[in-house]
PDB file of C-alpha atoms in Angstrom:
ATOM      1  CA  ASN A   1       0.192  -0.339   0.181  1.00 63.00           C
ATOM      2  CA  ALA A   2       2.115   2.281  -1.565  1.00 75.00           C
ATOM      3  CA  GLY A   3       0.104   5.844  -0.200  1.00 94.00           C
ATOM      4  CA  VAL A   4       1.468   8.901  -1.433  1.00 97.00           C
ATOM      5  CA  THR A   5       4.895   8.929  -3.651  1.00 97.00           C
ATOM      6  CA  GLN A   6       7.193  11.604  -4.281  1.00 98.00           C
ATOM      7  CA  THR A   7       9.400  12.119  -6.956  1.00 97.00           C
ATOM      8  CA  PRO A   8      12.125  12.840  -6.532  1.00 97.00           C
ATOM      9  CA  LYS A   9      13.161  12.399  -2.854  1.00 97.00           C
ATOM     10  CA  PHE A  10      16.455  14.984  -4.181  1.00 97.00           C
ATOM     11  CA  ARG A  11      17.365  17.276  -6.094  1.00 97.00           C
ATOM     12  CA  VAL A  12      20.143  20.313  -6.469  1.00 97.00           C
ATOM     13  CA  LEU A  13      18.856  22.687  -9.066  1.00 97.00           C
ATOM     14  CA  LYS A  14      21.044  25.407 -10.402  1.00 97.00           C
ATOM     15  CA  THR A  15      19.216  29.643 -10.460  1.00 97.00           C
ATOM     16  CA  GLY A  16      16.972  29.997 -13.149  1.00 97.00           C
ATOM     17  CA  GLN A  17      16.151  26.189 -14.186  1.00 97.00           C
ATOM     18  CA  SER A  18      13.021  24.324 -14.321  1.00 96.00           C
ATOM     19  CA  MET A  19      12.217  21.389 -12.852  1.00 96.00           C
ATOM     20  CA  THR A  20       8.732  19.527 -11.787  1.00 97.00           C
ATOM     21  CA  LEU A  21       8.014  17.402  -8.753  1.00 98.00           C
ATOM     22  CA  LEU A  22       5.706  14.670  -8.867  1.00 97.00           C
ATOM     23  CA  CYS A  23       3.206  13.190  -6.347  1.00 98.00           C
ATOM     24  CA  ALA A  24       1.253  10.790  -7.237  1.00 98.00           C
ATOM     25  CA  GLN A  25      -1.286   8.923  -4.485  1.00 97.00           C
ATOM     26  CA  ASP A  26      -3.419   5.714  -4.989  1.00 96.00           C
ATOM     27  CA  MET A  27      -5.884   6.333  -1.844  1.00 95.00           C
ATOM     28  CA  ASN A  28      -8.419   7.756  -4.444  1.00 95.00           C
ATOM     29  CA  HIS A  29      -9.134  10.752  -2.588  1.00 94.00           C
ATOM     30  CA  GLU A  30     -10.503  14.205  -4.071  1.00 93.00           C
ATOM     31  CA  TYR A  31      -7.945  16.664  -1.977  1.00 93.00           C
ATOM     32  CA  MET A  32      -4.222  17.120  -2.943  1.00 95.00           C
ATOM     33  CA  TYR A  33      -1.486  19.688  -1.406  1.00 95.00           C
ATOM     34  CA  TRP A  34       1.923  20.495  -1.953  1.00 97.00           C
ATOM     35  CA  TYR A  35       3.890  21.998   1.529  1.00 97.00           C
ATOM     36  CA  ARG A  36       6.973  23.438   1.975  1.00 97.00           C
ATOM     37  CA  GLN A  37       9.246  22.530   5.047  1.00 97.00           C
ATOM     38  CA  ASP A  38      11.688  25.640   6.379  1.00 95.00           C
ATOM     39  CA  PRO A  39      13.899  25.590   9.196  1.00 88.00           C
ATOM     40  CA  GLY A  40      11.881  27.055  12.645  1.00 81.00           C
ATOM     41  CA  MET A  41       9.231  26.795  10.607  1.00 83.00           C
ATOM     42  CA  GLY A  42       5.813  25.617  10.441  1.00 84.00           C
ATOM     43  CA  LEU A  43       4.750  23.708   7.047  1.00 93.00           C
ATOM     44  CA  ARG A  44       2.663  26.224   4.467  1.00 94.00           C
ATOM     45  CA  LEU A  45       0.860  25.378   2.109  1.00 94.00           C
ATOM     46  CA  ILE A  46       1.956  26.439  -1.496  1.00 96.00           C
ATOM     47  CA  HIS A  47      -1.084  25.420  -4.054  1.00 96.00           C
ATOM     48  CA  TYR A  48      -3.215  23.221  -3.904  1.00 94.00           C
ATOM     49  CA  SER A  49      -6.863  20.756  -5.449  1.00 95.00           C
ATOM     50  CA  VAL A  50     -10.258  20.158  -4.180  1.00 92.00           C
ATOM     51  CA  GLY A  51     -10.719  17.676  -6.814  1.00 93.00           C
ATOM     52  CA  GLU A  52      -9.096  16.910 -10.995  1.00 95.00           C
ATOM     53  CA  GLY A  53      -8.993  19.948 -13.048  1.00 95.00           C
ATOM     54  CA  THR A  54      -8.994  22.256 -10.017  1.00 95.00           C
ATOM     55  CA  THR A  55      -6.578  24.562  -8.183  1.00 96.00           C
ATOM     56  CA  ALA A  56      -5.648  26.702  -6.392  1.00 94.00           C
ATOM     57  CA  LYS A  57      -3.168  29.276  -4.322  1.00 94.00           C
ATOM     58  CA  GLY A  58      -1.718  28.950  -0.721  1.00 92.00           C
ATOM     59  CA  GLU A  59      -0.498  30.895   1.663  1.00 90.00           C
ATOM     60  CA  VAL A  60       3.157  30.686  -0.659  1.00 95.00           C
ATOM     61  CA  PRO A  61       2.495  30.180  -4.253  1.00 96.00           C
ATOM     62  CA  ASP A  62       5.366  32.544  -5.998  1.00 96.00           C
ATOM     63  CA  GLY A  63       7.303  30.638  -8.210  1.00 96.00           C
ATOM     64  CA  TYR A  64       5.883  28.015  -8.522  1.00 98.00           C
ATOM     65  CA  ASN A  65       2.654  26.478 -10.993  1.00 97.00           C
ATOM     66  CA  VAL A  66       0.824  23.463 -10.336  1.00 98.00           C
ATOM     67  CA  SER A  67      -1.383  20.881 -12.703  1.00 97.00           C
ATOM     68  CA  ARG A  68      -3.572  17.778 -11.366  1.00 97.00           C
ATOM     69  CA  LEU A  69      -5.272  16.873 -14.575  1.00 95.00           C
ATOM     70  CA  LYS A  70      -5.246  13.427 -13.283  1.00 96.00           C
ATOM     71  CA  LYS A  71      -7.233  12.549 -10.030  1.00 96.00           C
ATOM     72  CA  GLN A  72      -4.472  10.132  -8.361  1.00 97.00           C
ATOM     73  CA  ASN A  73      -1.619  12.824  -9.145  1.00 98.00           C
ATOM     74  CA  PHE A  74      -1.021  16.593  -8.413  1.00 98.00           C
ATOM     75  CA  LEU A  75       1.862  18.217  -9.807  1.00 98.00           C
ATOM     76  CA  LEU A  76       4.595  21.448  -8.548  1.00 98.00           C
ATOM     77  CA  GLY A  77       6.891  23.277 -10.949  1.00 98.00           C
ATOM     78  CA  LEU A  78       9.386  25.612 -10.199  1.00 96.00           C
ATOM     79  CA  GLU A  79       9.795  27.668 -14.182  1.00 92.00           C
ATOM     80  CA  SER A  80      12.837  29.695 -13.018  1.00 96.00           C
ATOM     81  CA  ALA A  81      14.557  28.813  -9.333  1.00 96.00           C
ATOM     82  CA  ALA A  82      15.910  30.738  -7.247  1.00 97.00           C
ATOM     83  CA  PRO A  83      18.105  30.195  -3.811  1.00 97.00           C
ATOM     84  CA  SER A  84      15.436  30.872  -0.863  1.00 96.00           C
ATOM     85  CA  GLN A  85      13.026  28.117  -3.538  1.00 97.00           C
ATOM     86  CA  THR A  86      16.056  25.272  -1.251  1.00 97.00           C
ATOM     87  CA  SER A  87      13.298  23.618   1.266  1.00 97.00           C
ATOM     88  CA  VAL A  88      12.039  20.284   1.868  1.00 97.00           C
ATOM     89  CA  TYR A  89       8.353  20.031  -0.415  1.00 98.00           C
ATOM     90  CA  PHE A  90       5.854  17.572   0.903  1.00 98.00           C
ATOM     91  CA  CYS A  91       2.372  16.432  -0.831  1.00 98.00           C
ATOM     92  CA  ALA A  92      -0.428  15.289   0.889  1.00 96.00           C
ATOM     93  CA  SER A  93      -3.650  14.406   0.141  1.00 95.00           C
ATOM     94  CA  SER A  94      -7.027  14.443   2.135  1.00 92.00           C
ATOM     95  CA  ASP A  95     -10.364  13.096   1.061  1.00 88.00           C
ATOM     96  CA  ARG A  96     -12.346  14.900   3.376  1.00 80.00           C
ATOM     97  CA  GLY A  97     -10.476  18.013   3.698  1.00 75.00           C
ATOM     98  CA  PRO A  98      -8.869  20.032   6.201  1.00 68.00           C
ATOM     99  CA  TRP A  99     -11.411  20.297   8.573  1.00 67.00           C
ATOM    100  CA  THR A 100     -12.764  16.186   9.597  1.00 69.00           C
ATOM    101  CA  GLY A 101      -9.911  15.089   7.552  1.00 69.00           C
ATOM    102  CA  GLU A 102      -6.411  13.785   8.232  1.00 85.00           C
ATOM    103  CA  LEU A 103      -3.559  15.013   6.005  1.00 91.00           C
ATOM    104  CA  PHE A 104      -1.468  11.739   4.420  1.00 94.00           C
ATOM    105  CA  PHE A 105       2.111  12.612   3.630  1.00 96.00           C
ATOM    106  CA  GLY A 106       4.293  11.441   1.430  1.00 97.00           C
ATOM    107  CA  GLU A 107       8.421  11.266   2.780  1.00 96.00           C
ATOM    108  CA  GLY A 108       9.597  14.786   0.925  1.00 97.00           C
ATOM    109  CA  SER A 109      11.468  15.943  -1.551  1.00 98.00           C
ATOM    110  CA  ARG A 110      14.587  18.100  -0.854  1.00 97.00           C
ATOM    111  CA  LEU A 111      15.583  20.416  -3.392  1.00 97.00           C
ATOM    112  CA  THR A 112      18.647  22.914  -3.409  1.00 97.00           C
ATOM    113  CA  VAL A 113      19.064  25.259  -5.213  1.00 97.00           C
ATOM    114  CA  LEU A 114      22.537  27.084  -5.834  1.00 96.00           C
TER     115      LEU A 114
ATOM    116  CA  GLU B   1      -3.462  36.448  12.338  1.00 76.00           C
ATOM    117  CA  ASP B   2      -3.919  33.247  12.677  1.00 81.00           C
ATOM    118  CA  GLN B   3      -1.290  31.317  14.511  1.00 88.00           C
ATOM    119  CA  VAL B   4      -0.223  28.540  15.968  1.00 93.00           C
ATOM    120  CA  THR B   5       2.873  28.093  18.541  1.00 95.00           C
ATOM    121  CA  GLN B   6       3.964  25.173  19.858  1.00 96.00           C
ATOM    122  CA  SER B   7       7.237  24.688  23.328  1.00 97.00           C
ATOM    123  CA  PRO B   8       9.343  23.672  24.224  1.00 97.00           C
ATOM    124  CA  GLU B   9      11.238  24.020  20.930  1.00 96.00           C
ATOM    125  CA  ALA B  10      13.259  20.647  21.825  1.00 97.00           C
ATOM    126  CA  LEU B  11      12.936  18.897  24.478  1.00 98.00           C
ATOM    127  CA  ARG B  12      15.321  15.888  25.669  1.00 97.00           C
ATOM    128  CA  LEU B  13      13.298  13.160  28.345  1.00 97.00           C
ATOM    129  CA  GLN B  14      14.890  10.286  30.134  1.00 97.00           C
ATOM    130  CA  GLU B  15      13.180   7.062  29.028  1.00 97.00           C
ATOM    131  CA  GLY B  16      10.291   6.933  32.024  1.00 97.00           C
ATOM    132  CA  GLU B  17      10.695  10.310  32.807  1.00 97.00           C
ATOM    133  CA  SER B  18       7.262  11.389  31.311  1.00 97.00           C
ATOM    134  CA  SER B  19       5.890  15.010  30.046  1.00 97.00           C
ATOM    135  CA  SER B  20       3.985  17.288  28.292  1.00 98.00           C
ATOM    136  CA  LEU B  21       4.149  19.125  25.012  1.00 98.00           C
ATOM    137  CA  ASN B  22       2.521  22.624  24.598  1.00 98.00           C
ATOM    138  CA  CYS B  23       0.549  23.983  21.456  1.00 97.00           C
ATOM    139  CA  SER B  24      -0.661  26.949  21.624  1.00 96.00           C
ATOM    140  CA  TYR B  25      -3.221  28.805  18.873  1.00 92.00           C
ATOM    141  CA  THR B  26      -5.435  31.385  17.957  1.00 89.00           C
ATOM    142  CA  VAL B  27      -7.498  31.190  15.791  1.00 80.00           C
ATOM    143  CA  SER B  28     -11.091  32.245  15.875  1.00 78.00           C
ATOM    144  CA  GLY B  29     -13.773  29.046  15.718  1.00 78.00           C
ATOM    145  CA  LEU B  30     -11.834  26.815  15.999  1.00 79.00           C
ATOM    146  CA  ARG B  31     -12.854  23.934  13.764  1.00 82.00           C
ATOM    147  CA  GLY B  32     -10.484  21.029  14.833  1.00 88.00           C
ATOM    148  CA  LEU B  33      -6.296  20.601  16.058  1.00 93.00           C
ATOM    149  CA  PHE B  34      -4.525  18.449  14.767  1.00 94.00           C
ATOM    150  CA  TRP B  35      -1.156  17.070  16.492  1.00 96.00           C
ATOM    151  CA  TYR B  36       1.020  14.764  13.577  1.00 96.00           C
ATOM    152  CA  ARG B  37       4.518  12.492  14.291  1.00 97.00           C
ATOM    153  CA  GLN B  38       7.234  13.587  12.233  1.00 97.00           C
ATOM    154  CA  ASP B  39      10.424  10.959  11.968  1.00 97.00           C
ATOM    155  CA  PRO B  40      13.804  12.799  10.248  1.00 93.00           C
ATOM    156  CA  GLY B  41      13.316  12.477   6.430  1.00 92.00           C
ATOM    157  CA  LYS B  42      10.006  11.414   6.386  1.00 95.00           C
ATOM    158  CA  GLY B  43       6.966  13.302   6.421  1.00 96.00           C
ATOM    159  CA  PRO B  44       4.196  13.867   8.855  1.00 96.00           C
ATOM    160  CA  GLU B  45       1.881  11.072  10.083  1.00 96.00           C
ATOM    161  CA  PHE B  46      -1.571  11.781  12.028  1.00 94.00           C
ATOM    162  CA  LEU B  47      -2.210  10.494  15.355  1.00 96.00           C
ATOM    163  CA  PHE B  48      -5.303  12.787  16.555  1.00 92.00           C
ATOM    164  CA  THR B  49      -7.900  15.408  15.999  1.00 93.00           C
ATOM    165  CA  LEU B  50      -9.482  16.662  19.087  1.00 94.00           C
ATOM    166  CA  TYR B  51     -12.274  19.065  18.078  1.00 91.00           C
ATOM    167  CA  SER B  52     -13.636  20.746  21.485  1.00 91.00           C
ATOM    168  CA  ALA B  53     -12.567  21.626  24.463  1.00 92.00           C
ATOM    169  CA  GLY B  54     -11.431  19.053  27.237  1.00 94.00           C
ATOM    170  CA  GLU B  55     -11.732  16.620  24.293  1.00 95.00           C
ATOM    171  CA  GLU B  56      -9.142  14.068  24.813  1.00 97.00           C
ATOM    172  CA  LYS B  57      -7.181  11.506  22.200  1.00 96.00           C
ATOM    173  CA  GLU B  58      -5.384   8.084  23.339  1.00 96.00           C
ATOM    174  CA  LYS B  59      -2.422   6.476  21.627  1.00 94.00           C
ATOM    175  CA  GLU B  60      -0.399   4.096  23.463  1.00 95.00           C
ATOM    176  CA  ARG B  61       1.913   6.347  25.536  1.00 96.00           C
ATOM    177  CA  LEU B  62       0.242   9.699  24.340  1.00 97.00           C
ATOM    178  CA  LYS B  63      -2.432  11.161  25.357  1.00 98.00           C
ATOM    179  CA  ALA B  64      -3.906  15.100  23.453  1.00 98.00           C
ATOM    180  CA  THR B  65      -6.131  17.581  25.627  1.00 97.00           C
ATOM    181  CA  LEU B  66      -8.085  21.015  24.453  1.00 95.00           C
ATOM    182  CA  THR B  67      -8.088  23.732  25.872  1.00 92.00           C
ATOM    183  CA  LYS B  68      -9.615  27.172  24.449  1.00 88.00           C
ATOM    184  CA  LYS B  69      -6.361  28.605  23.810  1.00 89.00           C
ATOM    185  CA  GLU B  70      -4.372  25.205  23.999  1.00 95.00           C
ATOM    186  CA  SER B  71      -3.609  21.778  23.674  1.00 97.00           C
ATOM    187  CA  PHE B  72      -1.381  19.575  25.002  1.00 98.00           C
ATOM    188  CA  LEU B  73       0.099  15.947  23.810  1.00 98.00           C
ATOM    189  CA  HIS B  74       1.363  14.426  27.168  1.00 98.00           C
ATOM    190  CA  ILE B  75       4.290  11.367  26.901  1.00 97.00           C
ATOM    191  CA  THR B  76       3.758   8.839  29.581  1.00 97.00           C
ATOM    192  CA  ALA B  77       6.427   7.002  30.086  1.00 97.00           C
ATOM    193  CA  PRO B  78       8.751   7.116  26.762  1.00 97.00           C
ATOM    194  CA  LYS B  79      10.435   5.233  25.491  1.00 97.00           C
ATOM    195  CA  PRO B  80      13.424   5.631  22.910  1.00 97.00           C
ATOM    196  CA  GLU B  81      11.110   5.044  19.653  1.00 97.00           C
ATOM    197  CA  ASP B  82       8.949   8.043  20.673  1.00 97.00           C
ATOM    198  CA  SER B  83      11.858  10.231  19.734  1.00 98.00           C
ATOM    199  CA  ALA B  84      10.819  12.435  17.062  1.00 98.00           C
ATOM    200  CA  THR B  85       9.385  16.169  16.374  1.00 97.00           C
ATOM    201  CA  TYR B  86       5.528  16.711  17.139  1.00 98.00           C
ATOM    202  CA  LEU B  87       3.589  19.013  15.407  1.00 97.00           C
ATOM    203  CA  CYS B  88       0.174  20.359  15.797  1.00 95.00           C
ATOM    204  CA  ALA B  89      -2.063  22.677  12.833  1.00 93.00           C
ATOM    205  CA  VAL B  90      -5.168  23.963  13.125  1.00 90.00           C
ATOM    206  CA  PRO B  91      -7.548  24.774   9.676  1.00 87.00           C
ATOM    207  CA  GLU B  92      -7.727  28.511   9.063  1.00 83.00           C
ATOM    208  CA  ALA B  93     -10.341  30.728  10.206  1.00 78.00           C
ATOM    209  CA  ARG B  94     -11.286  31.898   6.701  1.00 73.00           C
ATOM    210  CA  GLY B  95     -13.011  28.787   5.709  1.00 68.00           C
ATOM    211  CA  GLY B  96     -10.383  27.930   2.942  1.00 73.00           C
ATOM    212  CA  GLN B  97      -8.435  24.988   2.791  1.00 77.00           C
ATOM    213  CA  ASN B  98      -4.951  25.713   4.344  1.00 82.00           C
ATOM    214  CA  PHE B  99      -4.076  24.282   7.841  1.00 86.00           C
ATOM    215  CA  VAL B 100      -1.812  27.121   9.951  1.00 89.00           C
ATOM    216  CA  PHE B 101       1.185  24.355  11.369  1.00 92.00           C
ATOM    217  CA  GLY B 102       3.547  25.078  14.230  1.00 94.00           C
ATOM    218  CA  PRO B 103       6.851  24.945  14.024  1.00 94.00           C
ATOM    219  CA  GLY B 104       6.978  22.199  16.029  1.00 96.00           C
ATOM    220  CA  THR B 105       8.855  20.579  19.325  1.00 97.00           C
ATOM    221  CA  ARG B 106      11.712  18.136  18.762  1.00 97.00           C
ATOM    222  CA  LEU B 107      11.224  15.203  21.351  1.00 98.00           C
ATOM    223  CA  SER B 108      14.930  13.458  22.310  1.00 97.00           C
ATOM    224  CA  VAL B 109      14.211  10.475  24.270  1.00 97.00           C
ATOM    225  CA  LEU B 110      17.341   8.657  25.838  1.00 97.00           C
ATOM    226  CA  PRO B 111      18.101   5.300  26.957  1.00 95.00           C
TER     227      PRO B 111
END
């Protein structure tokens, strides 16, 4: 039972390069989220989706784009990476949204931008 | 502004030494408070949800309680395998999809 799978787990980019992080969940969840986690700070929401074909901005969306073409996949893109985007990125999914359902997290993708 | 703070930032306990972690929040109209455990290099793992003041939930050596302003995670007779970072989170007040997460308490239990 895979749950939430993120790829890649590690990546090093140079400033200005682009990349895509892939999140896949096998629990048939409607809600999917991308968070970033930085030392000393709580998880912060970048973008989220409440269903296939939908996306919305979270707390810190600048510099990121997302797509949810299939229900099980949620992609996070960085068009022109900046050192400030060095972070650990977590994808999460939920079947009932934030008020009644807990989040299921992937194991994270550690991104370093030089 | 919705805010969640946790204390202490780090806690070292001897095996068997009970203690409590604190999560304070300033969110109007609380719609639930969530506790997660995060192991190094892993994603957070759900522990508990509390919905109303006075509510308590237990799981093995952990017990979570909730008041109108804060939540406590009590750890009774901890073992080294309880070492992890414990996060709390609340749904944001304005009804969006966001959780407001605290920075976490890093717990180390020494044998």
